[in-house]
Short mmCIF file of C-alpha atoms in Angstrom, two decimals:
data_model
loop_
_atom_site.label_atom_id
_atom_site.label_comp_id
_atom_site.label_asym_id
_atom_site.label_seq_id
_atom_site.Cartn_x
_atom_site.Cartn_y
_atom_site.Cartn_z
CA UNK Q 1 188.40 117.00 -4.52
CA UNK Q 2 188.32 117.42 -8.31
CA UNK Q 3 184.93 119.14 -8.20
CA UNK Q 4 183.02 116.44 -6.27
CA UNK Q 5 180.68 117.70 -3.58
CA UNK Q 6 178.76 115.67 -1.04
CA UNK Q 7 175.91 116.68 1.23
CA UNK Q 8 175.46 116.47 4.10
CA UNK Q 9 178.87 116.27 5.80
CA UNK Q 10 177.46 114.72 8.95
CA UNK Q 11 174.18 113.04 9.76
CA UNK Q 12 172.70 111.19 12.70
CA UNK Q 13 169.70 108.96 12.09
CA UNK Q 14 167.57 106.74 14.25
CA UNK Q 15 167.04 103.14 13.26
CA UNK Q 16 164.33 102.91 10.64
CA UNK Q 17 164.62 106.48 9.38
CA UNK Q 18 165.37 107.16 5.75
CA UNK Q 19 167.67 109.65 4.08
CA UNK Q 20 169.37 110.46 0.81
CA UNK Q 21 173.04 111.27 0.45
CA UNK Q 22 173.74 113.60 -2.44
CA UNK Q 23 176.76 113.69 -4.69
CA UNK Q 24 177.36 116.17 -7.48
CA UNK Q 25 180.24 116.72 -9.87
CA UNK Q 26 180.98 119.75 -11.96
CA UNK Q 27 183.21 118.15 -14.54
CA UNK Q 28 180.88 116.17 -16.80
CA UNK Q 29 182.38 112.76 -16.10
CA UNK Q 30 180.45 109.63 -16.92
CA UNK Q 31 181.41 107.27 -14.12
CA UNK Q 32 180.32 107.83 -10.55
CA UNK Q 33 180.65 105.58 -7.49
CA UNK Q 34 179.45 105.23 -3.93
CA UNK Q 35 181.70 103.64 -1.31
CA UNK Q 36 181.49 103.09 2.40
CA UNK Q 37 184.47 103.05 4.75
CA UNK Q 38 184.27 101.28 8.07
CA UNK Q 39 186.95 101.43 10.80
CA UNK Q 40 189.91 99.20 10.03
CA UNK Q 41 188.70 98.49 6.53
CA UNK Q 42 189.28 99.91 3.14
CA UNK Q 43 186.56 101.31 0.98
CA UNK Q 44 183.86 98.95 -0.24
CA UNK Q 45 181.85 99.67 -3.34
CA UNK Q 46 178.10 100.00 -2.79
CA UNK Q 47 176.87 101.01 -6.25
CA UNK Q 48 178.27 102.63 -9.32
CA UNK Q 49 177.02 104.27 -12.46
CA UNK Q 50 178.92 104.03 -15.71
CA UNK Q 51 176.76 106.64 -17.39
CA UNK Q 52 173.61 108.68 -16.97
CA UNK Q 53 170.60 106.45 -16.44
CA UNK Q 54 172.58 103.28 -15.65
CA UNK Q 55 173.50 101.85 -12.27
CA UNK Q 56 175.01 98.58 -11.10
CA UNK Q 57 175.61 96.86 -7.79
CA UNK Q 58 178.97 96.72 -6.10
CA UNK Q 59 180.19 94.56 -3.22
CA UNK Q 60 177.74 95.70 -0.52
CA UNK Q 61 174.49 96.98 -2.10
CA UNK Q 62 171.99 95.55 0.41
CA UNK Q 63 170.01 98.23 2.22
CA UNK Q 64 170.78 100.93 -0.36
CA UNK Q 65 169.29 102.32 -3.52
CA UNK Q 66 170.81 104.77 -5.97
CA UNK Q 67 169.62 107.16 -8.58
CA UNK Q 68 171.48 108.75 -11.50
CA UNK Q 69 168.95 111.07 -13.00
CA UNK Q 70 171.45 113.25 -14.83
CA UNK Q 71 175.13 113.33 -15.56
CA UNK Q 72 176.01 115.60 -12.64
CA UNK Q 73 174.26 113.90 -9.75
CA UNK Q 74 174.36 110.45 -8.17
CA UNK Q 75 172.36 109.96 -5.00
CA UNK Q 76 172.44 107.15 -2.43
CA UNK Q 77 169.30 106.38 -0.46
CA UNK Q 78 168.88 104.48 2.77
CA UNK Q 79 165.22 103.48 2.99
CA UNK Q 80 165.32 102.13 6.54
CA UNK Q 81 168.58 102.89 8.28
CA UNK Q 82 170.22 100.28 10.49
CA UNK Q 83 173.12 100.65 12.97
CA UNK Q 84 175.22 98.48 10.63
CA UNK Q 85 175.07 101.33 8.13
CA UNK Q 86 177.01 103.63 10.44
CA UNK Q 87 179.97 104.51 8.26
CA UNK Q 88 181.71 107.19 6.26
CA UNK Q 89 180.31 107.37 2.74
CA UNK Q 90 182.40 108.55 -0.16
CA UNK Q 91 181.28 109.47 -3.62
CA UNK Q 92 183.86 109.24 -6.39
CA UNK Q 93 184.13 110.03 -10.06
CA UNK Q 94 186.36 108.59 -12.72
CA UNK Q 95 187.55 110.80 -15.49
CA UNK Q 96 187.00 109.49 -19.00
CA UNK Q 97 190.13 107.98 -20.45
CA UNK Q 98 191.77 107.60 -17.06
CA UNK Q 99 191.64 104.90 -14.44
CA UNK Q 100 192.03 106.73 -11.15
CA UNK Q 101 189.10 107.96 -9.16
CA UNK Q 102 188.67 111.28 -7.42
CA UNK Q 103 186.73 111.38 -4.21
CA UNK Q 104 184.38 113.77 -2.52
CA UNK Q 105 185.02 114.84 1.08
CA UNK Q 106 182.77 112.12 2.56
CA UNK Q 107 179.62 111.99 4.67
CA UNK Q 108 179.89 110.67 8.20
CA UNK Q 109 176.66 108.86 9.04
CA UNK Q 110 175.73 107.53 12.46
CA UNK Q 111 172.66 105.35 12.95
CA UNK Q 112 171.56 104.93 16.55
CA UNK W 1 188.01 86.40 -7.16
CA UNK W 2 189.76 89.75 -6.89
CA UNK W 3 191.55 90.55 -3.68
CA UNK W 4 193.94 93.14 -2.27
CA UNK W 5 196.02 92.39 0.82
CA UNK W 6 197.93 94.88 2.94
CA UNK W 7 199.63 93.03 5.76
CA UNK W 8 201.10 95.99 7.64
CA UNK W 9 198.48 97.65 9.86
CA UNK W 10 201.02 100.27 10.97
CA UNK W 11 204.50 101.39 9.99
CA UNK W 12 206.97 103.82 11.52
CA UNK W 13 209.65 105.67 9.60
CA UNK W 14 212.15 108.34 10.52
CA UNK W 15 211.80 111.65 8.75
CA UNK W 16 213.94 111.85 5.58
CA UNK W 17 214.23 108.05 5.30
CA UNK W 18 212.56 105.88 2.67
CA UNK W 19 209.73 103.50 3.51
CA UNK W 20 208.04 100.66 1.63
CA UNK W 21 204.38 99.83 2.11
CA UNK W 22 203.43 96.33 1.02
CA UNK W 23 200.56 95.33 -1.20
CA UNK W 24 199.76 91.99 -2.79
CA UNK W 25 196.86 91.30 -5.08
CA UNK W 26 195.03 88.39 -6.59
CA UNK W 27 193.28 88.36 -9.91
CA UNK W 28 192.92 86.05 -12.87
CA UNK W 29 192.45 88.98 -15.25
CA UNK W 30 195.22 89.87 -17.67
CA UNK W 31 194.28 93.52 -17.79
CA UNK W 32 194.06 95.35 -14.49
CA UNK W 33 195.48 98.37 -12.74
CA UNK W 34 196.92 99.11 -9.34
CA UNK W 35 196.62 102.31 -7.35
CA UNK W 36 197.75 103.87 -4.15
CA UNK W 37 195.66 106.41 -2.28
CA UNK W 38 196.53 108.49 0.77
CA UNK W 39 194.03 109.37 3.48
CA UNK W 40 195.26 112.02 5.94
CA UNK W 41 193.59 112.49 9.30
CA UNK W 42 191.29 115.06 7.68
CA UNK W 43 189.61 112.15 5.91
CA UNK W 44 189.83 112.93 2.21
CA UNK W 45 191.10 110.31 -0.24
CA UNK W 46 193.99 111.48 -2.40
CA UNK W 47 195.15 109.62 -5.49
CA UNK W 48 198.93 109.08 -5.50
CA UNK W 49 200.02 106.72 -8.26
CA UNK W 50 198.81 104.22 -10.85
CA UNK W 51 200.37 101.19 -12.54
CA UNK W 52 198.78 99.31 -15.41
CA UNK W 53 199.30 95.57 -15.69
CA UNK W 54 200.93 95.94 -19.09
CA UNK W 55 203.22 98.77 -18.08
CA UNK W 56 206.80 97.55 -18.20
CA UNK W 57 208.30 100.39 -16.23
CA UNK W 58 207.50 101.02 -12.60
CA UNK W 59 205.34 104.10 -12.11
CA UNK W 60 206.83 107.11 -10.39
CA UNK W 61 205.28 110.36 -9.21
CA UNK W 62 207.65 112.66 -7.41
CA UNK W 63 208.68 110.97 -4.15
CA UNK W 64 206.32 108.06 -4.77
CA UNK W 65 207.20 105.00 -6.78
CA UNK W 66 205.36 101.76 -7.26
CA UNK W 67 207.48 98.62 -7.18
CA UNK W 68 205.48 96.36 -9.49
CA UNK W 69 206.43 92.68 -9.48
CA UNK W 70 203.89 90.99 -11.68
CA UNK W 71 205.00 87.39 -11.15
CA UNK W 72 204.79 87.83 -7.40
CA UNK W 73 201.56 89.84 -7.69
CA UNK W 74 202.90 92.63 -5.58
CA UNK W 75 202.61 96.39 -5.96
CA UNK W 76 204.52 97.99 -3.14
CA UNK W 77 204.57 101.75 -2.61
CA UNK W 78 207.94 103.32 -1.93
CA UNK W 79 208.03 106.79 -0.41
CA UNK W 80 211.45 108.38 -0.55
CA UNK W 81 212.67 111.09 1.84
CA UNK W 82 209.67 110.83 4.18
CA UNK W 83 208.15 114.03 5.49
CA UNK W 84 206.01 114.64 8.54
CA UNK W 85 203.08 115.35 6.23
CA UNK W 86 203.29 111.81 4.91
CA UNK W 87 201.77 110.54 8.15
CA UNK W 88 198.44 109.10 7.00
CA UNK W 89 196.58 105.95 6.03
CA UNK W 90 197.63 104.48 2.71
CA UNK W 91 195.36 102.25 0.67
CA UNK W 92 196.32 99.95 -2.16
CA UNK W 93 193.59 99.35 -4.72
CA UNK W 94 193.04 97.38 -7.89
CA UNK W 95 190.73 98.09 -10.77
CA UNK W 96 189.37 95.32 -12.89
CA UNK W 97 186.80 95.07 -15.62
CA UNK W 98 183.68 93.77 -13.92
CA UNK W 99 180.24 93.39 -15.41
CA UNK W 100 178.93 96.84 -16.25
CA UNK W 101 182.28 98.57 -16.26
CA UNK W 102 185.43 99.20 -14.28
CA UNK W 103 185.33 98.38 -10.60
CA UNK W 104 187.92 99.08 -7.94
CA UNK W 105 188.58 97.15 -4.74
CA UNK W 106 190.64 98.42 -1.83
CA UNK W 107 192.92 96.88 0.76
CA UNK W 108 192.44 97.46 4.48
CA UNK W 109 195.16 100.09 4.57
CA UNK W 110 198.46 100.78 6.31
CA UNK W 111 198.85 103.60 8.77
CA UNK W 112 202.19 105.35 8.36
CA UNK W 113 203.74 107.35 11.18
CA UNK W 114 206.65 109.62 10.31
CA UNK W 115 208.85 110.47 13.30
CA UNK W 116 210.76 113.74 13.60
#
């Protein structure tokens, strides 16, 4: 996983609860991304961060917030979870000078 | 608008045979890139191969090659000499230069089954 860690691996929430998904990288890359993967669909970009302190919306940002406080960490927050946010969440990094992304192991989130 | 289409939800191939997974894309950008990723049943996403829009030669990585036909906007993945471990979901993706930096969009995927 190219040094990308995600916590937690699994989480069950009730509707309306909040939580933060954590992503950390150990390779000093600038670009970090959050995706969600729903059954039968590819990955959809939620938010990304081109560098420390900057974030930008992707395809499906509604219901999420992100924070990139330092170069290593990029967190995704659900303020009020909804069943529609049941998904597998992947964090990814892009190495400088390259185009491909390397993904963390994913967080499987269920909202009941 | 940028779009990736994978029209094969599932494919079967006999072990040791070659298989082609289809991918078409739509973009008005001149500079873009195309990727293939593999997702085994364990769930991780594994980068396989990349082709830049200006690359004249088709990309190859071991048993993987990307058949890039720019005029037809297709970027098919060819896996030669299939192995049982190739059974997985395969996603085609395209990076483009959106506002704020590079973005990547993914197709819906093709599930490949390799038969012994």
